[in-house]
mmCIF file of C-alpha atoms and ligand atoms in Angstrom:
data_model
loop_
_atom_site.group_PDB
_atom_site.id
_atom_site.type_symbol
_atom_site.label_atom_id
_atom_site.label_comp_id
_atom_site.label_asym_id
_atom_site.label_seq_id
_atom_site.Cartn_x
_atom_site.Cartn_y
_atom_site.Cartn_z
ATOM 1 C CA UNK A 1 -112.217 7.751 56.032
ATOM 2 C CA UNK A 2 -109.369 10.685 56.422
ATOM 3 C CA UNK A 3 -109.037 10.445 60.046
ATOM 4 C CA UNK A 4 -106.177 12.554 62.111
ATOM 5 C CA UNK A 5 -103.422 10.814 63.268
ATOM 6 C CA UNK A 6 -103.450 11.898 66.671
ATOM 7 C CA UNK A 7 -107.339 11.245 66.896
ATOM 8 C CA UNK A 8 -106.645 7.672 65.581
ATOM 9 C CA UNK A 9 -104.021 7.077 68.997
ATOM 10 C CA UNK A 10 -106.513 9.554 70.928
ATOM 11 C CA UNK A 11 -103.823 11.705 72.503
ATOM 12 C CA UNK A 12 -103.503 15.443 71.808
ATOM 13 C CA UNK A 13 -101.454 17.480 69.515
ATOM 14 C CA UNK A 14 -98.508 18.003 71.770
ATOM 15 C CA UNK A 15 -98.496 14.779 73.330
ATOM 16 C CA UNK A 16 -94.441 13.718 73.466
ATOM 17 C CA UNK A 17 -92.992 10.547 72.818
ATOM 18 C CA UNK A 18 -93.893 8.824 75.621
ATOM 19 C CA UNK A 19 -97.258 9.499 75.592
ATOM 20 C CA UNK A 20 -98.103 8.827 72.272
ATOM 21 C CA UNK A 21 -96.067 5.262 72.654
ATOM 22 C CA UNK A 22 -98.084 4.598 75.411
ATOM 23 C CA UNK A 23 -101.700 5.470 73.262
ATOM 24 C CA UNK A 24 -100.301 2.982 70.821
ATOM 25 C CA UNK A 25 -99.490 -0.064 73.001
ATOM 26 C CA UNK A 26 -103.230 0.541 74.409
ATOM 27 C CA UNK A 27 -104.628 0.730 71.027
ATOM 28 C CA UNK A 28 -102.993 -1.827 69.393
ATOM 29 C CA UNK A 29 -103.809 -4.155 72.272
ATOM 30 C CA UNK A 30 -107.420 -3.084 71.469
ATOM 31 C CA UNK A 31 -107.477 -3.408 67.876
ATOM 32 C CA UNK A 32 -105.554 -6.392 67.406
ATOM 33 C CA UNK A 33 -107.396 -8.175 64.220
ATOM 34 C CA UNK A 34 -105.964 -11.306 66.360
ATOM 35 C CA UNK A 35 -108.254 -10.120 69.211
ATOM 36 C CA UNK A 36 -110.882 -7.987 67.857
ATOM 37 C CA UNK A 37 -114.104 -8.719 66.898
ATOM 38 C CA UNK A 38 -114.450 -6.005 64.394
ATOM 39 C CA UNK A 39 -114.589 -6.768 60.955
ATOM 40 C CA UNK A 40 -112.534 -3.608 60.145
ATOM 41 C CA UNK A 41 -109.749 -4.568 63.223
ATOM 42 C CA UNK A 42 -107.690 -5.171 60.379
ATOM 43 C CA UNK A 43 -107.756 -1.823 58.614
ATOM 44 C CA UNK A 44 -108.224 0.063 62.158
ATOM 45 C CA UNK A 45 -105.110 -1.946 63.357
ATOM 46 C CA UNK A 46 -103.075 -0.679 60.113
ATOM 47 C CA UNK A 47 -104.341 3.205 60.827
ATOM 48 C CA UNK A 48 -102.704 3.059 64.346
ATOM 49 C CA UNK A 49 -99.694 1.600 63.587
ATOM 50 C CA UNK A 50 -99.348 4.369 60.736
ATOM 51 C CA UNK A 51 -100.234 6.938 63.227
ATOM 52 C CA UNK A 52 -97.554 5.655 65.640
ATOM 53 C CA UNK A 53 -94.803 5.314 62.890
ATOM 54 C CA UNK A 54 -95.262 9.136 61.753
ATOM 55 C CA UNK A 55 -95.159 10.560 65.082
ATOM 56 C CA UNK A 56 -93.113 8.867 67.076
ATOM 57 C CA UNK A 57 -90.648 9.853 63.899
ATOM 58 C CA UNK A 58 -89.628 13.709 65.030
ATOM 59 C CA UNK A 59 -89.487 14.302 61.359
ATOM 60 C CA UNK A 60 -92.383 12.777 60.259
ATOM 61 C CA UNK A 61 -94.702 14.230 62.421
ATOM 62 C CA UNK A 62 -93.043 17.708 61.846
ATOM 63 C CA UNK A 63 -94.092 17.692 58.345
ATOM 64 C CA UNK A 64 -97.197 16.102 59.435
ATOM 65 C CA UNK A 65 -98.101 19.158 61.483
ATOM 66 C CA UNK A 66 -96.821 21.050 58.698
ATOM 67 C CA UNK A 67 -98.849 19.821 55.873
ATOM 68 C CA UNK A 68 -101.902 18.266 57.090
ATOM 69 C CA UNK A 69 -103.086 14.696 57.179
ATOM 70 C CA UNK A 70 -104.629 15.289 53.935
ATOM 71 C CA UNK A 71 -101.240 16.413 52.616
ATOM 72 C CA UNK A 72 -98.941 14.357 54.350
ATOM 73 C CA UNK A 73 -100.690 10.638 53.653
ATOM 74 C CA UNK A 74 -100.897 12.072 49.473
ATOM 75 C CA UNK A 75 -97.054 12.961 49.573
ATOM 76 C CA UNK A 76 -96.903 9.613 51.713
ATOM 77 C CA UNK A 77 -98.333 7.375 49.028
ATOM 78 C CA UNK A 78 -95.697 8.659 46.892
ATOM 79 C CA UNK A 79 -92.996 8.232 48.834
ATOM 80 C CA UNK A 80 -92.563 11.778 49.113
ATOM 81 C CA UNK A 81 -92.169 12.258 53.243
ATOM 82 C CA UNK A 82 -88.868 12.469 54.809
ATOM 83 C CA UNK A 83 -88.106 9.711 57.173
ATOM 84 C CA UNK A 84 -85.307 7.042 56.733
ATOM 85 C CA UNK A 85 -83.419 10.078 55.542
ATOM 86 C CA UNK A 86 -82.185 10.941 58.992
ATOM 87 C CA UNK A 87 -81.549 14.608 60.581
ATOM 88 C CA UNK A 88 -80.680 16.685 56.942
ATOM 89 C CA UNK A 89 -82.370 14.626 54.995
ATOM 90 C CA UNK A 90 -79.348 14.700 52.766
ATOM 91 C CA UNK A 91 -79.392 11.627 50.204
ATOM 92 C CA UNK A 92 -83.069 11.135 51.643
ATOM 93 C CA UNK A 93 -86.643 11.708 49.169
ATOM 94 C CA UNK A 94 -85.625 15.638 49.776
ATOM 95 C CA UNK A 95 -81.901 15.370 49.018
ATOM 96 C CA UNK A 96 -82.198 13.739 45.700
ATOM 97 C CA UNK A 97 -84.660 16.050 44.528
ATOM 98 C CA UNK A 98 -82.288 17.808 42.026
ATOM 99 C CA UNK A 99 -81.429 14.134 40.262
ATOM 100 C CA UNK A 100 -84.933 13.678 39.745
ATOM 101 C CA UNK A 101 -86.112 16.647 37.903
ATOM 102 C CA UNK A 102 -87.491 16.309 34.611
ATOM 103 C CA UNK A 103 -88.101 12.548 35.339
ATOM 104 C CA UNK A 104 -91.832 13.811 34.921
ATOM 105 C CA UNK A 105 -94.215 12.551 38.034
ATOM 106 C CA UNK A 106 -91.975 12.889 40.591
ATOM 107 C CA UNK A 107 -90.761 16.706 40.115
ATOM 108 C CA UNK A 108 -94.618 18.064 39.740
ATOM 109 C CA UNK A 109 -95.283 16.061 43.245
ATOM 110 C CA UNK A 110 -92.131 17.303 44.216
ATOM 111 C CA UNK A 111 -93.159 20.890 43.256
ATOM 112 C CA UNK A 112 -96.669 20.355 44.507
ATOM 113 C CA UNK A 113 -95.646 19.347 48.048
ATOM 114 C CA UNK A 114 -92.206 21.315 48.928
ATOM 115 C CA UNK A 115 -92.732 24.148 46.701
ATOM 116 C CA UNK A 116 -90.231 23.890 43.884
ATOM 117 C CA UNK A 117 -86.587 22.578 43.386
ATOM 118 C CA UNK A 118 -83.740 24.883 44.268
ATOM 119 C CA UNK A 119 -83.158 26.037 47.811
ATOM 120 C CA UNK A 120 -86.401 27.362 48.582
ATOM 121 C CA UNK A 121 -89.503 25.836 49.613
ATOM 122 C CA UNK A 122 -90.255 23.785 52.195
ATOM 123 C CA UNK A 123 -87.055 21.396 52.496
ATOM 124 C CA UNK A 124 -85.496 20.546 55.905
ATOM 125 C CA UNK A 125 -82.318 22.854 56.272
ATOM 126 C CA UNK A 126 -79.569 22.647 58.597
ATOM 127 C CA UNK A 127 -79.938 25.648 60.836
ATOM 128 C CA UNK A 128 -76.835 28.191 60.927
ATOM 129 C CA UNK A 129 -73.651 28.079 62.796
ATOM 130 C CA UNK A 130 -73.530 30.593 65.791
ATOM 131 C CA UNK A 131 -70.247 32.189 66.777
ATOM 132 C CA UNK A 132 -69.293 32.939 70.658
ATOM 133 C CA UNK A 133 -66.457 33.925 72.697
ATOM 134 C CA UNK A 134 -64.425 32.448 75.477
ATOM 135 C CA UNK A 135 -61.450 33.634 77.351
ATOM 136 C CA UNK A 136 -59.433 31.207 79.338
ATOM 137 C CA UNK A 137 -56.153 31.845 80.932
ATOM 138 C CA UNK A 138 -52.876 30.301 80.275
ATOM 139 C CA UNK A 139 -52.797 27.676 82.876
ATOM 140 C CA UNK A 140 -56.121 26.414 81.511
ATOM 141 C CA UNK A 141 -55.181 26.040 78.003
ATOM 142 C CA UNK A 142 -51.433 24.514 79.909
ATOM 143 C CA UNK A 143 -53.935 21.784 81.088
ATOM 144 C CA UNK A 144 -56.888 21.999 79.217
ATOM 145 C CA UNK A 145 -60.169 23.400 80.870
ATOM 146 C CA UNK A 146 -63.924 22.353 81.635
ATOM 147 C CA UNK A 147 -65.524 26.135 81.103
ATOM 148 C CA UNK A 148 -69.605 27.092 80.828
ATOM 149 C CA UNK A 149 -70.459 29.515 78.429
ATOM 150 C CA UNK A 150 -73.424 31.202 77.922
ATOM 151 C CA UNK A 151 -75.319 32.717 75.189
ATOM 152 C CA UNK A 152 -78.241 33.877 73.475
ATOM 153 C CA UNK A 153 -79.130 32.148 70.431
ATOM 154 C CA UNK A 154 -82.491 31.427 68.765
ATOM 155 C CA UNK A 155 -83.876 27.831 70.083
ATOM 156 C CA UNK A 156 -86.983 26.159 68.373
ATOM 157 C CA UNK A 157 -90.173 27.893 69.952
ATOM 158 C CA UNK A 158 -91.951 25.270 72.207
ATOM 159 C CA UNK A 159 -95.363 26.297 72.172
ATOM 160 C CA UNK A 160 -96.039 25.693 68.457
ATOM 161 C CA UNK A 161 -92.792 23.257 68.150
ATOM 162 C CA UNK A 162 -91.376 25.672 65.631
ATOM 163 C CA UNK A 163 -94.469 25.421 63.485
ATOM 164 C CA UNK A 164 -95.287 28.821 63.856
ATOM 165 C CA UNK A 165 -98.774 28.687 64.608
ATOM 166 C CA UNK A 166 -100.700 26.890 66.891
ATOM 167 C CA UNK A 167 -101.854 23.857 65.658
ATOM 168 C CA UNK A 168 -105.314 24.034 65.652
ATOM 169 C CA UNK A 169 -105.310 27.388 63.595
ATOM 170 C CA UNK A 170 -106.723 27.093 60.265
ATOM 171 C CA UNK A 171 -104.899 26.959 57.027
ATOM 172 C CA UNK A 172 -105.537 27.862 53.222
ATOM 173 C CA UNK A 173 -103.196 27.303 50.436
ATOM 174 C CA UNK A 174 -101.420 30.701 49.142
ATOM 175 C CA UNK A 175 -103.308 32.086 46.520
ATOM 176 C CA UNK A 176 -100.402 33.727 44.969
ATOM 177 C CA UNK A 177 -98.024 30.731 44.700
ATOM 178 C CA UNK A 178 -100.879 28.278 45.056
ATOM 179 C CA UNK A 179 -99.241 26.385 47.630
ATOM 180 C CA UNK A 180 -96.065 25.970 45.488
ATOM 181 C CA UNK A 181 -94.153 28.557 47.979
ATOM 182 C CA UNK A 182 -92.420 30.116 44.993
ATOM 183 C CA UNK A 183 -93.500 32.641 42.447
ATOM 184 C CA UNK A 184 -92.264 33.275 38.447
ATOM 185 C CA UNK A 185 -91.127 36.601 37.321
ATOM 186 C CA UNK A 186 -90.541 37.078 34.183
ATOM 187 C CA UNK A 187 -88.040 40.033 33.713
ATOM 188 C CA UNK A 188 -87.824 41.948 30.372
ATOM 189 C CA UNK A 189 -83.810 42.305 29.917
ATOM 190 C CA UNK A 190 -81.946 43.496 26.460
ATOM 191 C CA UNK A 191 -81.472 39.267 25.919
ATOM 192 C CA UNK A 192 -84.824 38.797 25.694
ATOM 193 C CA UNK A 193 -87.302 37.680 28.565
ATOM 194 C CA UNK A 194 -86.151 36.329 31.634
ATOM 195 C CA UNK A 195 -87.961 34.104 33.794
ATOM 196 C CA UNK A 196 -86.935 34.434 37.404
ATOM 197 C CA UNK A 197 -87.930 32.147 40.042
ATOM 198 C CA UNK A 198 -88.289 33.692 43.380
ATOM 199 C CA UNK A 199 -89.553 32.906 46.986
ATOM 200 C CA UNK A 200 -93.089 34.076 47.466
ATOM 201 C CA UNK A 201 -93.417 37.201 49.254
ATOM 202 C CA UNK A 202 -97.177 36.449 50.553
ATOM 203 C CA UNK A 203 -96.522 32.981 52.477
ATOM 204 C CA UNK A 204 -92.677 33.276 52.383
ATOM 205 C CA UNK A 205 -92.250 30.387 50.793
ATOM 206 C CA UNK A 206 -94.238 28.130 53.183
ATOM 207 C CA UNK A 207 -97.058 27.510 50.273
ATOM 208 C CA UNK A 208 -99.588 28.249 53.525
ATOM 209 C CA UNK A 209 -101.075 30.841 54.979
ATOM 210 C CA UNK A 210 -102.494 30.539 58.629
ATOM 211 C CA UNK A 211 -105.310 32.119 60.621
ATOM 212 C CA UNK A 212 -103.262 32.770 63.601
ATOM 213 C CA UNK A 213 -99.540 33.328 64.568
ATOM 214 C CA UNK A 214 -97.903 31.853 67.611
ATOM 215 C CA UNK A 215 -98.685 34.084 70.157
ATOM 216 C CA UNK A 216 -94.687 33.749 71.595
ATOM 217 C CA UNK A 217 -92.882 33.535 68.738
ATOM 218 C CA UNK A 218 -94.944 35.788 66.674
ATOM 219 C CA UNK A 219 -94.970 32.908 63.749
ATOM 220 C CA UNK A 220 -91.144 32.772 63.233
ATOM 221 C CA UNK A 221 -91.006 29.315 65.181
ATOM 222 C CA UNK A 222 -88.497 30.372 66.815
ATOM 223 C CA UNK A 223 -87.643 32.294 70.014
ATOM 224 C CA UNK A 224 -84.368 33.500 71.945
ATOM 225 C CA UNK A 225 -83.193 32.022 74.979
ATOM 226 C CA UNK A 226 -79.986 32.200 77.229
ATOM 227 C CA UNK A 227 -78.274 28.756 77.670
ATOM 228 C CA UNK A 228 -75.694 27.692 79.295
ATOM 229 C CA UNK A 229 -72.835 24.691 77.952
ATOM 230 C CA UNK A 230 -70.079 23.172 79.068
ATOM 231 C CA UNK A 231 -67.440 23.307 76.428
ATOM 232 C CA UNK A 232 -64.299 20.832 76.868
ATOM 233 C CA UNK A 233 -61.234 23.138 76.096
ATOM 234 C CA UNK A 234 -58.398 20.872 75.136
ATOM 235 C CA UNK A 235 -54.680 21.198 76.657
ATOM 236 C CA UNK A 236 -52.353 23.655 74.100
ATOM 237 C CA UNK A 237 -55.454 25.902 72.426
ATOM 238 C CA UNK A 238 -54.386 29.169 71.296
ATOM 239 C CA UNK A 239 -56.040 32.227 70.691
ATOM 240 C CA UNK A 240 -57.726 32.360 67.750
ATOM 241 C CA UNK A 241 -58.785 28.725 67.817
ATOM 242 C CA UNK A 242 -62.066 27.707 67.415
ATOM 243 C CA UNK A 243 -63.883 25.040 69.211
ATOM 244 C CA UNK A 244 -66.804 23.422 67.374
ATOM 245 C CA UNK A 245 -70.022 22.352 69.321
ATOM 246 C CA UNK A 246 -72.171 20.329 66.947
ATOM 247 C CA UNK A 247 -75.650 20.674 66.985
ATOM 248 C CA UNK A 248 -75.501 23.093 69.529
ATOM 249 C CA UNK A 249 -76.200 26.260 66.827
ATOM 250 C CA UNK A 250 -79.365 27.739 65.500
ATOM 251 C CA UNK A 251 -82.455 25.231 64.651
ATOM 252 C CA UNK A 252 -82.912 23.731 61.299
ATOM 253 C CA UNK A 253 -85.667 24.411 59.363
ATOM 254 C CA UNK A 254 -88.678 21.985 58.056
ATOM 255 C CA UNK A 255 -87.205 19.027 60.243
ATOM 256 C CA UNK A 256 -83.624 19.647 59.361
ATOM 257 C CA UNK A 257 -80.703 19.381 62.054
ATOM 258 C CA UNK A 258 -79.264 22.672 64.028
ATOM 259 C CA UNK A 259 -76.243 24.522 63.095
ATOM 260 C CA UNK A 260 -72.968 24.463 65.152
ATOM 261 C CA UNK A 261 -72.081 26.564 67.776
ATOM 262 C CA UNK A 262 -68.575 28.071 67.110
ATOM 263 C CA UNK A 263 -66.749 29.232 70.295
ATOM 264 C CA UNK A 264 -63.834 31.006 69.663
ATOM 265 C CA UNK A 265 -61.095 30.987 72.601
ATOM 266 C CA UNK A 266 -58.980 34.050 73.812
ATOM 267 C CA UNK A 267 -55.997 32.952 75.567
ATOM 268 C CA UNK A 268 -55.121 35.476 77.738
ATOM 269 C CA UNK A 269 -51.178 34.689 78.503
ATOM 270 C CA UNK A 270 -50.758 37.243 81.365
ATOM 271 C CA UNK A 271 -47.647 39.226 82.022
ATOM 272 C CA UNK A 272 -45.008 36.818 83.082
ATOM 273 C CA UNK A 273 -44.683 35.034 79.831
ATOM 274 C CA UNK A 274 -44.857 35.929 76.149
ATOM 275 C CA UNK A 275 -46.688 32.754 73.863
ATOM 276 C CA UNK A 276 -44.870 32.297 70.403
ATOM 277 C CA UNK A 277 -46.774 29.265 68.997
ATOM 278 C CA UNK A 278 -45.961 26.311 71.516
ATOM 279 C CA UNK A 279 -43.098 28.072 72.501
ATOM 280 C CA UNK A 280 -42.983 30.524 75.893
ATOM 281 C CA UNK A 281 -40.849 33.129 76.778
ATOM 282 C CA UNK A 282 -39.787 34.363 79.858
ATOM 283 C CA UNK A 283 -37.319 36.855 81.813
ATOM 284 C CA UNK A 284 -35.024 35.483 84.509
ATOM 285 C CA UNK A 285 -32.935 37.616 86.892
ATOM 286 C CA UNK A 286 -29.738 36.932 87.890
ATOM 287 C CA UNK A 287 -27.338 38.608 89.924
ATOM 288 C CA UNK A 288 -24.153 39.563 88.854
ATOM 289 C CA UNK A 289 -21.663 36.856 91.076
ATOM 290 C CA UNK A 290 -24.437 34.045 89.334
ATOM 291 C CA UNK A 291 -23.351 35.382 85.799
ATOM 292 C CA UNK A 292 -19.706 35.581 86.668
ATOM 293 C CA UNK A 293 -19.600 32.429 88.778
ATOM 294 C CA UNK A 294 -22.421 30.331 87.331
ATOM 295 C CA UNK A 295 -25.230 28.870 89.045
ATOM 296 C CA UNK A 296 -28.530 26.559 89.287
ATOM 297 C CA UNK A 297 -31.859 28.835 88.788
ATOM 298 C CA UNK A 298 -35.194 27.637 89.556
ATOM 299 C CA UNK A 299 -36.902 29.490 87.055
ATOM 300 C CA UNK A 300 -40.714 29.018 87.611
ATOM 301 C CA UNK A 301 -42.595 27.569 84.435
ATOM 302 C CA UNK A 302 -46.904 27.271 83.807
ATOM 303 C CA UNK A 303 -46.976 24.033 86.060
ATOM 304 C CA UNK A 304 -43.984 24.159 88.569
ATOM 305 C CA UNK A 305 -40.278 25.164 88.571
ATOM 306 C CA UNK A 306 -37.568 23.837 86.956
ATOM 307 C CA UNK A 307 -33.756 23.869 87.507
ATOM 308 C CA UNK A 308 -31.655 26.144 84.863
ATOM 309 C CA UNK A 309 -27.832 26.223 84.954
ATOM 310 C CA UNK A 310 -26.582 29.522 84.475
ATOM 311 C CA UNK A 311 -22.842 29.034 83.166
ATOM 312 C CA UNK A 312 -20.007 30.958 84.435
ATOM 313 C CA UNK A 313 -19.231 33.745 82.491
ATOM 314 C CA UNK A 314 -23.119 34.107 81.114
ATOM 315 C CA UNK A 315 -23.745 37.809 79.170
ATOM 316 C CA UNK A 316 -27.045 39.945 80.444
ATOM 317 C CA UNK A 317 -29.507 39.313 77.200
ATOM 318 C CA UNK A 318 -28.682 35.711 76.915
ATOM 319 C CA UNK A 319 -30.887 33.271 76.138
ATOM 320 C CA UNK A 320 -31.030 29.608 76.817
ATOM 321 C CA UNK A 321 -33.539 26.889 75.795
ATOM 322 C CA UNK A 322 -35.395 24.564 78.094
ATOM 323 C CA UNK A 323 -36.301 21.943 75.740
ATOM 324 C CA UNK A 324 -40.085 20.477 76.115
ATOM 325 C CA UNK A 325 -40.766 22.971 78.908
ATOM 326 C CA UNK A 326 -43.376 25.262 77.059
ATOM 327 C CA UNK A 327 -46.925 24.728 75.984
ATOM 328 C CA UNK A 328 -48.526 21.157 75.589
ATOM 329 C CA UNK A 329 -48.961 20.861 71.646
ATOM 330 C CA UNK A 330 -52.762 20.588 70.734
ATOM 331 C CA UNK A 331 -54.056 17.059 70.212
ATOM 332 C CA UNK A 332 -50.341 15.981 69.904
ATOM 333 C CA UNK A 333 -48.154 14.774 71.996
ATOM 334 C CA UNK A 334 -44.838 16.129 73.443
ATOM 335 C CA UNK A 335 -44.730 20.391 74.887
ATOM 336 C CA UNK A 336 -42.709 23.127 72.778
ATOM 337 C CA UNK A 337 -39.690 25.363 74.459
ATOM 338 C CA UNK A 338 -39.101 27.921 77.185
ATOM 339 C CA UNK A 339 -37.042 30.305 76.087
ATOM 340 C CA UNK A 340 -35.455 31.839 79.266
ATOM 341 C CA UNK A 341 -33.645 35.339 78.987
ATOM 342 C CA UNK A 342 -31.319 36.169 81.250
ATOM 343 C CA UNK A 343 -31.059 39.621 82.941
ATOM 344 C CA UNK A 344 -28.216 40.643 85.305
ATOM 345 C CA UNK A 345 -29.465 42.751 87.770
ATOM 346 C CA UNK A 346 -27.365 45.761 88.750
ATOM 347 C CA UNK A 347 -27.947 46.484 92.615
ATOM 348 C CA UNK A 348 -29.246 49.984 93.289
ATOM 349 C CA UNK A 349 -27.438 50.500 96.433
ATOM 350 C CA UNK A 350 -24.887 48.961 98.518
ATOM 351 C CA UNK A 351 -23.580 48.375 101.608
ATOM 352 C CA UNK A 352 -19.920 49.075 102.744
ATOM 353 C CA UNK A 353 -18.866 46.021 102.428
ATOM 354 C CA UNK A 354 -20.094 45.317 98.972
ATOM 355 C CA UNK A 355 -18.885 49.210 97.995
ATOM 356 C CA UNK A 356 -15.406 48.015 99.244
ATOM 357 C CA UNK A 357 -15.574 44.874 97.537
ATOM 358 C CA UNK A 358 -16.649 46.187 94.026
ATOM 359 C CA UNK A 359 -14.080 49.070 94.598
ATOM 360 C CA UNK A 360 -11.268 46.816 95.210
ATOM 361 C CA UNK A 361 -12.838 45.047 92.188
ATOM 362 C CA UNK A 362 -12.587 47.577 89.917
ATOM 363 C CA UNK A 363 -8.754 48.386 91.182
ATOM 364 C CA UNK A 364 -7.608 44.904 90.496
ATOM 365 C CA UNK A 365 -9.257 44.769 87.103
ATOM 366 C CA UNK A 366 -6.915 48.109 86.486
ATOM 367 C CA UNK A 367 -10.142 50.465 86.233
ATOM 368 C CA UNK A 368 -9.690 54.065 86.934
ATOM 369 C CA UNK A 369 -13.241 55.110 88.388
ATOM 370 C CA UNK A 370 -13.530 58.598 90.227
ATOM 371 C CA UNK A 371 -15.456 57.134 92.974
ATOM 372 C CA UNK A 372 -13.962 59.385 95.710
ATOM 373 C CA UNK A 373 -15.414 62.746 94.850
ATOM 374 C CA UNK A 374 -17.447 61.911 92.476
ATOM 375 C CA UNK A 375 -21.042 59.695 92.433
ATOM 376 C CA UNK A 376 -20.677 57.169 95.653
ATOM 377 C CA UNK A 377 -19.560 60.095 97.367
ATOM 378 C CA UNK A 378 -22.187 61.516 96.022
ATOM 379 C CA UNK A 379 -25.010 59.009 96.835
ATOM 380 C CA UNK A 380 -23.450 58.623 100.983
ATOM 381 C CA UNK A 381 -23.834 62.191 101.324
ATOM 382 C CA UNK A 382 -27.208 62.076 100.337
ATOM 383 C CA UNK A 383 -28.555 59.431 103.327
HETATM 384 ZN ZN1 ZN B 1 -94.271 29.656 68.338
HETATM 385 ZN ZN1 ZN B 2 -97.052 31.937 48.276
#
């Protein structure tokens, strides 16, 4: 009467979706009421269809594996199984349970099959978000980049499909919570007796006890695995900003979707530039004559060299703004600015010609510098 869906299709419990569909086509062709002589063909055919419907729906199949045939089909008749709810189940039969409280029959069924309301029980839950870090250089932040991140993360155990036990393990209803997954505790407080509902410590909310744990995950349904992911870094990203990779986090529970992976980016700006939001700052050396007479100098930016006019009479330490020559704005058009602080370089040594010219310059300006017996003479004699 209650034949296991896997047996109905004649597939093993770890059959792939492809194998299940193939087996379904074969069985359906054989048992279709139009072609079969069997008087029970129609009933048989319905069973085959039901088996295929459940086993090819990832969420339903997981519930089926966890609940077993008997409990699943009962719950299914009352419309309390997943499917159609989509990943996460929000808005579906599970998410709607809160609203159905007190609606008599439904709540009882809900408690019976899903271990009570609230946060406990076997409701599908999205997995945790995971976090990791990634360092890129300024050029990569400027142009955007595709980078690889390697992390060790919890992943659904392949061996048991996340169930935590071998598919053929014997199962019994948890005697402590009678399968509800939660237990009531009565506490005496100054205000009177307070009833508290907590997750059942014996079955950890599962409502069921299995004779055997999965050898690979020890019953968690989750193993840690190294994964390498390709990350698209958008141009203009700043240190401390995070990229979210959806559904790359920890596995969900009870058929819930995976969490997300958050990648915090650190931009190593290097020695040449300082970054201030989308603006960049850089120091540029000019010679004394360039500062005096003015000149056009080449300033190296992140993506090449731009020309900058240094006006005549520029003072050391003066800052010029090159509009739109900074970093790209993240996911917007335009760029920040590049601030160039000019430093006039004082020569550390002079040849004779330069020295004479400079002495003449000082003299012409009426400056009285004690060059003869002073600094310059000592400098000369030291060579
Ligand atoms: Zn396992
Ligand atoms: Zn229990």
